[in-house]
Amino acid sequence: MSTQNFTLPDVGEGLTEAEIVTWKVAPGDTVAINDVICEIETAKSLVELPSPHAGTVGELLVAEGATVEVGTPIITFVQADAAAPAAPAPAAAAPAAEEGGGSVLVGYGSGGGATSRRKRPAERPVRSSVGVIAKPPIRKLARDLGVDLTTVTPSGADGEVTRDDVMKLASQASVFRNIETPEWGAVREETVPAPQNAPVGLARGVAPVAASVSASDAERTESIPVKGVRKATSSAMVQSAYSAPHVTVWKDVDATRTMELVKRLKAAPEYADIKVSPLLIVARAVIWALRRTPMINAAWIETENGAEIAVRHYVNLGIAAATPRGLLVPNIKDAQDLGMKDLARALNRLTLTARDGKTTPADQQGGTFTITNIGVFGMDAGTPIINPGQAGILAMGTISQKPWVVDGEVRPRWVTTVAGSFDHRVVDGDAMSRFIADVASVLEEPALLVD
């Protein structure tokens, strides 16, 4: 018998560390090449790590929740000696699947033959003590969304709870969560650790929390480690806010015709399998407006010879997505080349992938401009922070019926607010004002998109 260590690989570009979120195997389990052994969380993504070996799991060297550096041994595999004769299989056993040559982690090396995948134990539905049938990923999704699985009506085969069941109940709960005013909690104060590189002086003159609370208060205070997506987000936002001079402009818009277009598209047969929302029209409007004012799609670049401005003549359109793991900003590559229907499909894929926690680091790299849809939270407007490496970001507010003056008469119209923050080193106020005015013009009259 021989024992082999498997070290944490670099699953992204320049990954330095990752957190072991969930082990999918236990000591003594038999695994095949490419079976998922664990889920890891990098600064940007939740990634399933496949096994590079076929054999028996020896020892899990890293506990769930621990963060380790790339190259750290995380698991051992016990493999039979090549010279040892194979044990005879029981008569009733199914024939073993053929394994490819070599123990190579697919995606992180070369070679390795195709394998027949068996269903992993972690993928099989698990029945809890209260009788709920749900796979582990569905249970994790329910925990992240605060959904009690015992209150979910299952729609899957044999009474299994599906992802759609959990999402449906979560969305229903979110509609009613603000109707009642909650009671004051038992914990009077909560401290969230700040990023290590937070600027000095933000809380100047404020006494440390620990000095102002009693021992009993300290025992009731929860400390939340800053890691993974939250750590990456905090670092990026601090870098952006304290390096790029931010300015924000905004405009109220009569989006009634946009809402009419969305309604027509939803009823069109060619869009029967595509989810259509006002975000689709906003995305098209942004792409159109960026073409008319390219400096909004630029970036400030520091070089050895001084600073320069890089103007991108393509649009990798980022969409800020609030997920159970935190804020992610995947982007649609070369969005300027997509028609309305293809852009709608790309937005659907982006949303579903982010919701499932499967957004890869590559999907989040190379963005040139970002849209953040704060309207889904019922917000009218905001002052968004620019993503590093970009010169602008647009915030879309909620679309609601309000009184609006049309031809001298007050009428109910669908009204929204679009706001744009920009890096004043790259963009002047007149350019961003033209950009926001262009976006507003399209929302007021989507026929402008037909050119």
PDB file of N, CA and C in Angstrom, residues 1 26 31 43 70 106 127 137 150-151 154 172-173 195 232 303 364 394 399 407 421 442:
ATOM      1  N   MET A   1       0.847  -1.193   0.000  1.00  0.00           N
ATOM      2  CA  MET A   1       0.000   0.000   0.000  1.00  0.00           C
ATOM      3  C   MET A   1       0.884   1.245   0.000  1.00  0.00           C
ATOM      4  N   ALA A  26     -15.054  11.147   3.198  1.00  0.00           N
ATOM      5  CA  ALA A  26     -14.583  10.882   4.559  1.00  0.00           C
ATOM      6  C   ALA A  26     -13.527   9.794   4.507  1.00  0.00           C
ATOM      7  N   VAL A  31     -12.886   6.505  -3.934  1.00  0.00           N
ATOM      8  CA  VAL A  31     -13.153   7.539  -4.925  1.00  0.00           C
ATOM      9  C   VAL A  31     -12.504   7.160  -6.255  1.00  0.00           C
ATOM     10  N   ALA A  43     -11.236  33.845  -3.273  1.00  0.00           N
ATOM     11  CA  ALA A  43     -11.666  35.226  -3.068  1.00  0.00           C
ATOM     12  C   ALA A  43     -12.851  35.589  -3.938  1.00  0.00           C
ATOM     13  N   VAL A  70      -2.077  27.883  -1.237  1.00  0.00           N
ATOM     14  CA  VAL A  70      -1.863  26.972  -2.358  1.00  0.00           C
ATOM     15  C   VAL A  70      -0.576  26.186  -2.111  1.00  0.00           C
ATOM     16  N   VAL A 106      -7.832  16.618 -13.557  1.00  0.00           N
ATOM     17  CA  VAL A 106      -8.318  17.187 -14.810  1.00  0.00           C
ATOM     18  C   VAL A 106      -8.544  18.682 -14.653  1.00  0.00           C
ATOM     19  N   ARG A 127     -31.925  11.979   3.945  1.00  0.00           N
ATOM     20  CA  ARG A 127     -33.123  12.169   4.750  1.00  0.00           C
ATOM     21  C   ARG A 127     -32.707  12.568   6.165  1.00  0.00           C
ATOM     22  N   PRO A 137     -26.251  20.083  -1.487  1.00  0.00           N
ATOM     23  CA  PRO A 137     -26.212  21.448  -2.022  1.00  0.00           C
ATOM     24  C   PRO A 137     -27.506  22.227  -1.776  1.00  0.00           C
ATOM     25  N   THR A 150     -38.145  22.277   6.709  1.00  0.00           N
ATOM     26  CA  THR A 150     -39.374  21.614   7.142  1.00  0.00           C
ATOM     27  C   THR A 150     -40.616  22.394   6.717  1.00  0.00           C
ATOM     28  N   THR A 151     -40.437  23.648   6.294  1.00  0.00           N
ATOM     29  CA  THR A 151     -41.579  24.454   5.846  1.00  0.00           C
ATOM     30  C   THR A 151     -41.708  24.488   4.332  1.00  0.00           C
ATOM     31  N   PRO A 154     -42.159  20.118  -1.077  1.00  0.00           N
ATOM     32  CA  PRO A 154     -41.286  19.522  -2.098  1.00  0.00           C
ATOM     33  C   PRO A 154     -42.044  19.252  -3.383  1.00  0.00           C
ATOM     34  N   GLN A 172     -40.829  34.393  -1.469  1.00  0.00           N
ATOM     35  CA  GLN A 172     -42.067  34.750  -0.792  1.00  0.00           C
ATOM     36  C   GLN A 172     -41.782  35.382   0.556  1.00  0.00           C
ATOM     37  N   ALA A 173     -40.798  34.828   1.268  1.00  0.00           N
ATOM     38  CA  ALA A 173     -40.467  35.384   2.582  1.00  0.00           C
ATOM     39  C   ALA A 173     -39.927  36.793   2.470  1.00  0.00           C
ATOM     40  N   PRO A 195     -11.428  45.391   7.491  1.00  0.00           N
ATOM     41  CA  PRO A 195     -10.273  44.942   6.702  1.00  0.00           C
ATOM     42  C   PRO A 195      -8.974  45.482   7.278  1.00  0.00           C
ATOM     43  N   ALA A 232     -12.267  39.946  -0.203  1.00  0.00           N
ATOM     44  CA  ALA A 232     -11.905  40.490  -1.517  1.00  0.00           C
ATOM     45  C   ALA A 232     -12.698  41.751  -1.819  1.00  0.00           C
ATOM     46  N   THR A 303       1.629  53.266 -14.699  1.00  0.00           N
ATOM     47  CA  THR A 303       2.742  52.577 -15.335  1.00  0.00           C
ATOM     48  C   THR A 303       4.062  53.091 -14.772  1.00  0.00           C
ATOM     49  N   GLN A 364     -15.348  36.840 -13.639  1.00  0.00           N
ATOM     50  CA  GLN A 364     -15.336  38.111 -12.923  1.00  0.00           C
ATOM     51  C   GLN A 364     -14.152  38.999 -13.294  1.00  0.00           C
ATOM     52  N   LEU A 394     -23.088  52.247 -13.124  1.00  0.00           N
ATOM     53  CA  LEU A 394     -24.453  52.767 -13.159  1.00  0.00           C
ATOM     54  C   LEU A 394     -25.316  52.015 -12.170  1.00  0.00           C
ATOM     55  N   ILE A 399     -38.400  50.636 -10.229  1.00  0.00           N
ATOM     56  CA  ILE A 399     -39.346  51.217 -11.185  1.00  0.00           C
ATOM     57  C   ILE A 399     -40.738  51.132 -10.564  1.00  0.00           C
ATOM     58  N   ASP A 407     -47.401  66.463 -21.170  1.00  0.00           N
ATOM     59  CA  ASP A 407     -48.180  67.433 -21.954  1.00  0.00           C
ATOM     60  C   ASP A 407     -49.035  68.334 -21.063  1.00  0.00           C
ATOM     61  N   SER A 421     -21.746  56.825 -11.076  1.00  0.00           N
ATOM     62  CA  SER A 421     -20.522  57.294 -10.422  1.00  0.00           C
ATOM     63  C   SER A 421     -19.371  57.176 -11.417  1.00  0.00           C
ATOM     64  N   VAL A 442     -32.964  56.231 -23.824  1.00  0.00           N
ATOM     65  CA  VAL A 442     -33.371  54.902 -24.292  1.00  0.00           C
ATOM     66  C   VAL A 442     -34.493  54.351 -23.425  1.00  0.00           C
TER      67      VAL A 442
END
